[in-house]
C-alpha positions as CSV (number, residue, x, y, z in Angstrom):
1,M,0.0,0.0,0.0
2,K,1.4,3.4,-1.0
3,K,1.5,6.3,1.5
4,I,0.3,9.6,0.3
5,L,2.2,12.5,1.6
6,I,0.6,15.9,1.5
7,P,3.1,18.7,0.9
8,L,3.2,21.3,3.6
9,L,2.3,23.9,1.0
10,F,-1.2,22.4,0.8
11,L,-1.8,22.0,4.6
12,P,-3.4,25.5,5.0
13,L,-5.7,24.8,2.0
14,L,-6.6,21.4,3.5
15,L,-7.4,22.9,6.9
16,T,-9.5,25.6,5.3
17,A,-11.4,23.0,3.3
18,C,-12.1,20.9,6.4
19,N,-13.2,24.0,8.4
20,Q,-17.0,24.1,9.0
21,N,-17.0,27.8,8.7
22,P,-15.6,28.8,5.3
23,N,-15.4,32.5,6.3
24,Q,-13.0,31.7,9.2
25,P,-9.3,31.2,8.2
26,A,-7.6,27.9,8.9
27,A,-5.1,29.6,11.3
28,A,-8.0,30.6,13.6
29,V,-9.2,27.0,13.7
30,S,-5.8,25.8,14.8
31,T,-5.5,28.7,17.3
32,K,-8.8,27.7,18.8
33,T,-7.7,24.1,19.0
34,L,-4.4,25.0,20.6
35,N,-6.2,27.3,23.0
36,A,-8.6,24.6,24.0
37,L,-5.7,22.1,24.4
38,S,-3.7,24.6,26.5
39,Q,-6.7,25.2,28.7
40,A,-7.2,21.4,29.2
41,Q,-3.5,21.1,30.0
42,F,-3.7,24.0,32.5
43,A,-6.7,22.3,34.2
44,E,-4.9,18.9,34.2
45,Q,-1.8,20.5,35.8
46,N,-3.9,22.1,38.5
47,K,-5.6,18.7,39.1
48,K,-2.2,17.1,39.6
49,I,-1.1,19.8,42.0
50,V,-4.2,19.5,44.1
51,T,-4.4,15.6,44.2
52,D,-0.7,15.4,45.1
53,F,-1.2,17.9,47.9
54,Y,-4.3,16.2,49.1
55,E,-2.8,12.7,49.2
56,G,0.3,14.0,50.9
57,V,-1.7,15.7,53.6
58,F,-4.7,13.5,54.1
59,L,-3.2,10.1,53.4
60,K,0.5,10.4,54.3
61,H,-0.1,13.0,57.1
62,Q,2.9,15.0,55.9
63,V,1.1,18.3,56.5
64,K,4.0,20.7,56.6
65,A,6.0,19.3,53.7
66,Y,3.0,19.3,51.4
67,A,1.7,22.6,52.6
68,D,5.1,24.2,52.0
69,R,5.2,22.7,48.5
70,Y,1.7,23.6,47.4
71,I,0.0,26.3,49.5
72,G,0.5,29.9,48.3
73,D,1.6,32.8,50.5
74,Q,-2.0,34.0,50.7
75,Y,-4.4,31.1,51.5
76,I,-8.1,31.8,51.9
77,Q,-10.0,29.2,53.8
78,H,-13.8,29.0,53.6
79,N,-14.1,26.1,56.1
80,P,-15.3,27.8,59.3
81,H,-13.2,25.5,61.5
82,V,-9.8,26.3,59.9
83,P,-8.3,29.8,59.9
84,D,-6.9,31.5,56.8
85,G,-3.2,31.1,56.0
86,K,-0.7,28.3,55.5
87,A,0.6,28.2,59.2
88,P,-2.9,27.9,60.7
89,F,-3.7,25.1,58.2
90,V,-0.5,23.2,59.2
91,D,-1.2,23.7,62.9
92,F,-4.8,22.6,62.6
93,F,-4.2,19.4,60.6
94,T,-1.0,18.4,62.4
95,G,-3.0,18.5,65.7
96,H,-5.9,16.7,64.0
97,F,-3.7,13.8,62.8
98,K,-2.0,13.5,66.2
99,E,-5.4,13.0,67.8
100,N,-6.6,10.8,64.8
101,P,-3.6,8.8,63.5
102,E,-5.8,6.4,61.5
103,A,-7.6,9.3,59.7
104,K,-7.6,9.1,56.0
105,S,-9.3,10.8,53.1
106,V,-9.5,8.9,49.8
107,I,-10.2,10.8,46.6
108,K,-13.0,9.1,44.6
109,R,-13.2,11.6,41.8
110,A,-11.2,14.7,40.7
111,V,-12.3,17.2,38.2
112,A,-10.6,20.4,37.1
113,E,-11.9,23.4,35.2
114,G,-9.5,26.3,34.7
115,D,-8.1,27.4,38.0
116,L,-10.6,25.3,40.1
117,V,-10.2,21.7,41.1
118,F,-13.1,19.7,42.6
119,L,-12.5,16.5,44.7
120,H,-15.1,14.0,45.8
121,V,-13.7,12.4,48.9
122,H,-14.5,9.7,51.5
123,S,-13.0,10.7,54.8
124,T,-12.8,8.4,57.8
125,Q,-11.2,8.8,61.3
126,N,-10.6,5.1,61.8
127,A,-11.6,1.7,60.4
128,Q,-14.9,1.6,62.3
129,D,-16.0,5.1,61.1
130,R,-18.6,5.1,58.3
131,G,-17.1,8.5,57.4
132,V,-18.1,11.6,55.6
133,A,-18.6,12.4,51.9
134,I,-16.8,15.6,51.1
135,V,-16.6,17.8,48.1
136,D,-13.5,20.0,48.3
137,I,-13.0,22.8,45.9
138,F,-9.6,24.4,45.5
139,R,-8.5,27.4,43.5
140,V,-4.9,27.3,42.1
141,E,-3.0,30.4,41.1
142,N,0.5,30.2,39.6
143,G,1.0,26.6,40.6
144,K,-0.1,27.2,44.2
145,I,-3.3,26.5,46.1
146,V,-4.7,29.8,47.2
147,E,-8.3,29.1,48.2
148,H,-10.4,26.3,49.6
149,W,-14.1,25.5,50.1
150,D,-15.8,22.3,51.2
151,V,-19.1,20.7,51.9
152,Q,-19.6,17.6,54.0
153,Q,-22.3,15.0,54.5
154,A,-22.1,12.1,56.9
155,V,-22.3,8.6,55.4
156,P,-25.6,7.3,56.8
157,E,-26.1,3.8,58.2
158,Q,-29.3,3.5,56.2
159,S,-30.5,5.2,53.1
160,A,-33.8,5.8,51.4
161,N,-32.3,4.4,48.2
162,T,-29.7,1.8,47.2
163,N,-27.2,4.3,45.9
164,T,-23.9,4.8,47.7
165,M,-22.4,8.2,48.5
166,F,-19.6,7.4,46.1
């Protein structure tokens, strides 16, 4: 079978011909595609930052190391139990894990859109704990976590349906 090579000279013509909007130049199509790709890469990078941070803090209990690596100089906290700032975050969760050495939070889903990363998490204090379903939302700026929101719901013993929390 022969391979057909399209000379680079004809590539813009081919892109224009494949374009659904004949009034839009081919360069704009490729710019749109590249822009969408770079936005997806940006969101994916933010997701990696947040999931690595989360697993380091809430599974490995290495609060200070991961906070130093990933929390920005200005850290806004919307959870009413934790003060703003990196140092208060470290103090709060270092104490929490000393009191609850078996505590763990397992990420079930992670979704990123732009500078926001959403985690769906199952958090337990010990093996006997049914736990809490949490949605954590993080805002990332320049590769650092700068803001956090969360909502929590206890995992019930019985449910009105057969669906799990996760």
